[in-house]
PDB file of C-alpha atoms in Angstrom:
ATOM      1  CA  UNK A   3       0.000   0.000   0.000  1.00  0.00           C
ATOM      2  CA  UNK A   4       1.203   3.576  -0.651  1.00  0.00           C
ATOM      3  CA  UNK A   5       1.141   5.608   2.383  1.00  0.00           C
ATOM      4  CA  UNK A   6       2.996   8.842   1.601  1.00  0.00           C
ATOM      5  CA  UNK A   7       2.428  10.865  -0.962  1.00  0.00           C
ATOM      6  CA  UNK A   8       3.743  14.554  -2.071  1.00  0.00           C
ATOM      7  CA  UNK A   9       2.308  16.525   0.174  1.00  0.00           C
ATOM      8  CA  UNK A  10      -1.346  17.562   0.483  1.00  0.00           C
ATOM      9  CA  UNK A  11      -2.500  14.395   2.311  1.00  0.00           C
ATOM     10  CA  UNK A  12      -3.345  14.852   5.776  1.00  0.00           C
ATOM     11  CA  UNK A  13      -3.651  12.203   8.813  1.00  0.00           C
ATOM     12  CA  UNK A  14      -4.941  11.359  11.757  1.00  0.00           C
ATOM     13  CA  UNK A  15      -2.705  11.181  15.003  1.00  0.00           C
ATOM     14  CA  UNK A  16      -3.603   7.479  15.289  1.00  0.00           C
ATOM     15  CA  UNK A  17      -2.179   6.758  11.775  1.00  0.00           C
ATOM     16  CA  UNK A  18       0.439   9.347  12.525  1.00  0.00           C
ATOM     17  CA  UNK A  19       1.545   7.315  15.938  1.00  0.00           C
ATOM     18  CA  UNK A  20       1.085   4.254  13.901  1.00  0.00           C
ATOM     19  CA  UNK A  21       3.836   5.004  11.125  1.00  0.00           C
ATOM     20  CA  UNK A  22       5.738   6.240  13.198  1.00  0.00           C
ATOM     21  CA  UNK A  23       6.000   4.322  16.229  1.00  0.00           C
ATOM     22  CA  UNK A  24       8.856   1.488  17.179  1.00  0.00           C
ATOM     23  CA  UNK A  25      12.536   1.089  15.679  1.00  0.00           C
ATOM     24  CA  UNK A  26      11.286   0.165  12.193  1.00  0.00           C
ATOM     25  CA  UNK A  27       9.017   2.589  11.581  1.00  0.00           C
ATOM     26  CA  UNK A  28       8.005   3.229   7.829  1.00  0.00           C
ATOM     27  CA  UNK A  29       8.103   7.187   8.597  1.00  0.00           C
ATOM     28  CA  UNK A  30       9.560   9.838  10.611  1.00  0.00           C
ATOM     29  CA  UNK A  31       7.471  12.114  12.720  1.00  0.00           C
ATOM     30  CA  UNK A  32       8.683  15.952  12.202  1.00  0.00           C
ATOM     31  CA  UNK A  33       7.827  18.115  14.592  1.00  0.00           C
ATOM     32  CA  UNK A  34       7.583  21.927  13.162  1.00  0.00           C
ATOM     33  CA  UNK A  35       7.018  23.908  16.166  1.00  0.00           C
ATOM     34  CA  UNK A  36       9.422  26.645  17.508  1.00  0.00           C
ATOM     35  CA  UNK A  37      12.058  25.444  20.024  1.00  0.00           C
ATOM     36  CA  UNK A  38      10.303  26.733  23.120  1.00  0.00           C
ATOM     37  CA  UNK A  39       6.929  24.620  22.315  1.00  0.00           C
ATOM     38  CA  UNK A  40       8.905  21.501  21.360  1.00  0.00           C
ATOM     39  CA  UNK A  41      10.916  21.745  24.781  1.00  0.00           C
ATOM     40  CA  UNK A  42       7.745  21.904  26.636  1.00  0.00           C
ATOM     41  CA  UNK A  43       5.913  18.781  25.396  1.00  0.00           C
ATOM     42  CA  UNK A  44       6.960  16.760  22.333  1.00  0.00           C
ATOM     43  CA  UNK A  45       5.950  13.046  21.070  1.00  0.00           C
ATOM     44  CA  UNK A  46       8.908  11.023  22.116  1.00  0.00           C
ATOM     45  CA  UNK A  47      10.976   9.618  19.243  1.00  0.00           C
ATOM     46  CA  UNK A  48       9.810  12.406  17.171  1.00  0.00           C
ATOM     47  CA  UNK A  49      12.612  14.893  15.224  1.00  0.00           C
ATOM     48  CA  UNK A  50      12.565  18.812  15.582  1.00  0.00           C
ATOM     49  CA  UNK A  51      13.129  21.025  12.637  1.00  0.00           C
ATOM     50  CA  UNK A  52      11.022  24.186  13.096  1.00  0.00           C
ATOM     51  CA  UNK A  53       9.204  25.702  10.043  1.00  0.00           C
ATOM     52  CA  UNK A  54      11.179  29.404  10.700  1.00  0.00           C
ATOM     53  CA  UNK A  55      14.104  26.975   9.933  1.00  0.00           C
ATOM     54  CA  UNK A  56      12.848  24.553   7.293  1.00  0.00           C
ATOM     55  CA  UNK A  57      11.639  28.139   5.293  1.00  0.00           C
ATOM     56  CA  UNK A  58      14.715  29.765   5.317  1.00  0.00           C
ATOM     57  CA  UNK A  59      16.670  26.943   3.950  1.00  0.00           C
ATOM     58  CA  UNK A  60      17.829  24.859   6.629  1.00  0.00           C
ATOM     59  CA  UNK A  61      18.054  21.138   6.162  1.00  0.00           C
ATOM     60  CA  UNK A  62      16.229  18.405   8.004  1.00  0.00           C
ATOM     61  CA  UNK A  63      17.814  16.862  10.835  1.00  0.00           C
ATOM     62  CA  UNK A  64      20.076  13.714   9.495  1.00  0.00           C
ATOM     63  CA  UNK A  65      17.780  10.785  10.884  1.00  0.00           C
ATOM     64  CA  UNK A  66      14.746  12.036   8.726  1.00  0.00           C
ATOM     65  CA  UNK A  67      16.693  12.367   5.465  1.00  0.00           C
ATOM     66  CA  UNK A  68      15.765  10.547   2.366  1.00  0.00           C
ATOM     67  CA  UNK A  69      12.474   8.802   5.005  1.00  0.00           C
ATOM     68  CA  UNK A  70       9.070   9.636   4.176  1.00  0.00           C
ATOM     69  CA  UNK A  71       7.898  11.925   6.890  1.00  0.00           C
ATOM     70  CA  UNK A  72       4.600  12.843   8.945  1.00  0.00           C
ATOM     71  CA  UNK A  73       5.004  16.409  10.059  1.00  0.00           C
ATOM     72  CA  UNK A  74       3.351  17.707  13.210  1.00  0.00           C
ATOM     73  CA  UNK A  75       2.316  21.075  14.845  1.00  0.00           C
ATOM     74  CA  UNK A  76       0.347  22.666  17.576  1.00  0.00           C
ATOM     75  CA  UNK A  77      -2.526  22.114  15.622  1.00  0.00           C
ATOM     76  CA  UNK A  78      -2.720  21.568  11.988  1.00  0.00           C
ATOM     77  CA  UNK A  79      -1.293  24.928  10.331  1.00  0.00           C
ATOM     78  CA  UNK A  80       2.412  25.131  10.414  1.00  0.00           C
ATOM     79  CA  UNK A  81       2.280  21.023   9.762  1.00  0.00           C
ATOM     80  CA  UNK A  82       0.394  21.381   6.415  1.00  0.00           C
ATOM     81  CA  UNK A  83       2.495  24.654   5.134  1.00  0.00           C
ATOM     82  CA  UNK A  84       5.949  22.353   6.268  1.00  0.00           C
ATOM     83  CA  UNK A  85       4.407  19.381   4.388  1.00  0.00           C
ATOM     84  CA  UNK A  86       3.795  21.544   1.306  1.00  0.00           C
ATOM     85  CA  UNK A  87       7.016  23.189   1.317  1.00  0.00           C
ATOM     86  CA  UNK A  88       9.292  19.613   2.188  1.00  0.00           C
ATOM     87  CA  UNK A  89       6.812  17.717  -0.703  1.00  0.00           C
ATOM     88  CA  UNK A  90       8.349  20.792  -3.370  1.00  0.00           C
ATOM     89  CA  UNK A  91      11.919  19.710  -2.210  1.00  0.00           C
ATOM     90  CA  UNK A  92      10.618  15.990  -2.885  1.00  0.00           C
ATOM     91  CA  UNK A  93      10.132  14.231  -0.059  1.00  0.00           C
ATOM     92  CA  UNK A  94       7.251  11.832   0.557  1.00  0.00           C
ATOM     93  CA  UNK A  95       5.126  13.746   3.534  1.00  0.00           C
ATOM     94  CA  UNK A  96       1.644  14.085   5.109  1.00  0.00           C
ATOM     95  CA  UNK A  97       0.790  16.016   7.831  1.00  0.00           C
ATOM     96  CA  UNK A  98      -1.510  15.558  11.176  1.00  0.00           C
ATOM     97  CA  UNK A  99      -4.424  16.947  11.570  1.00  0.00           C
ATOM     98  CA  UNK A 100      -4.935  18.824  15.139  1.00  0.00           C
ATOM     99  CA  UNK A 101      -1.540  18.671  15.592  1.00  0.00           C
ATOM    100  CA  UNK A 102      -0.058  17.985  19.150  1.00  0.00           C
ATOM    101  CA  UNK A 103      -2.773  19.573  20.418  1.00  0.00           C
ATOM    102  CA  UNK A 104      -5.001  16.285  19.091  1.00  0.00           C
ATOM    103  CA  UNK A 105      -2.257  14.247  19.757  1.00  0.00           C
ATOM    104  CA  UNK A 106      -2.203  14.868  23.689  1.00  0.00           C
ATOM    105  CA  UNK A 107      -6.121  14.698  23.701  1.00  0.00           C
ATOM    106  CA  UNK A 108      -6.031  11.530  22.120  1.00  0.00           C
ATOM    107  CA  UNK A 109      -3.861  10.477  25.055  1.00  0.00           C
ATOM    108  CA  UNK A 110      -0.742   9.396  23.062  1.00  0.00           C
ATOM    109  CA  UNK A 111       2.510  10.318  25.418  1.00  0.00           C
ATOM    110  CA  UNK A 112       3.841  14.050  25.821  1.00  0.00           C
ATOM    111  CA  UNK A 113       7.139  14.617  27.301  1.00  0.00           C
ATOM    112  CA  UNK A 114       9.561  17.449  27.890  1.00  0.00           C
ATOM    113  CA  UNK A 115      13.099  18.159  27.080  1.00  0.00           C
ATOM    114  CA  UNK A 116      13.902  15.617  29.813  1.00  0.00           C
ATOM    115  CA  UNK A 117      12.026  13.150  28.819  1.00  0.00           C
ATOM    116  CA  UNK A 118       9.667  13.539  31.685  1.00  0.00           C
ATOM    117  CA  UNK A 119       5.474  14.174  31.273  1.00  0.00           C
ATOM    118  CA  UNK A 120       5.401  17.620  29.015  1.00  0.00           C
ATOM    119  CA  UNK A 121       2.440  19.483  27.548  1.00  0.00           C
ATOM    120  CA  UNK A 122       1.183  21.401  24.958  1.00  0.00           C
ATOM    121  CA  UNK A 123       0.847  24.867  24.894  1.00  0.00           C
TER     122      UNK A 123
END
């Protein structure tokens, strides 16, 4: 089955936590926020590359190169313009819909910079 596409195709945080969950994951979940919202709560395992970055240029982080990716926000926005803007530098991407915002309310783990219980602001 095809499960990434070039950008446009949005999923749920189930499917998101699906792809992305366990050492051989299919995909890479991107996380798009600024660095003071990803140090407050992130999904663990998840990469950080905010969109400020990924728009000006900068490259993704090592780990998610060449790996289809789901890209997260806080809720939906920033995801879908990062998915849009990775899928025109070819890479096979969706993006979540709700963002971490859904993703905490759909009880799937938060944590910090530590690694200890974070949240979403």
């Amino acid at each position: 089955m095809f499960l990434f596409r070039s950008g446009g195709d949005r999923v749920s945080v189930d499917d998101a936590r699906r792809r992305t969950r366990g050492t051989d994951a299919p995909a890479v979940l991107l996380d798009v926020r600024e660095q003071g919202e990803w140090d407050a709560g992130h999904a663990p395992g998840a990469l950080h590359a905010p969109l400020s970055r990924l728009a000006a240029g900068g490259a993704l982080p090592a780990a998610a190169q060449g790996r289809p990716l789901v890209v997260i926000c806080r809720s939906g926005n920033r995801s879908q313009q990062a998915a849009k803007l990775l899928a025109a530098r070819g890479a096979a991407v969706v993006d979540v819909k709700g963002g971490m915002q859904a993703w905490a309310a759909a009880g799937h783990p938060v944590v910090d910079e530590r690694g200890n219980d974070g949240s979403i602001a």
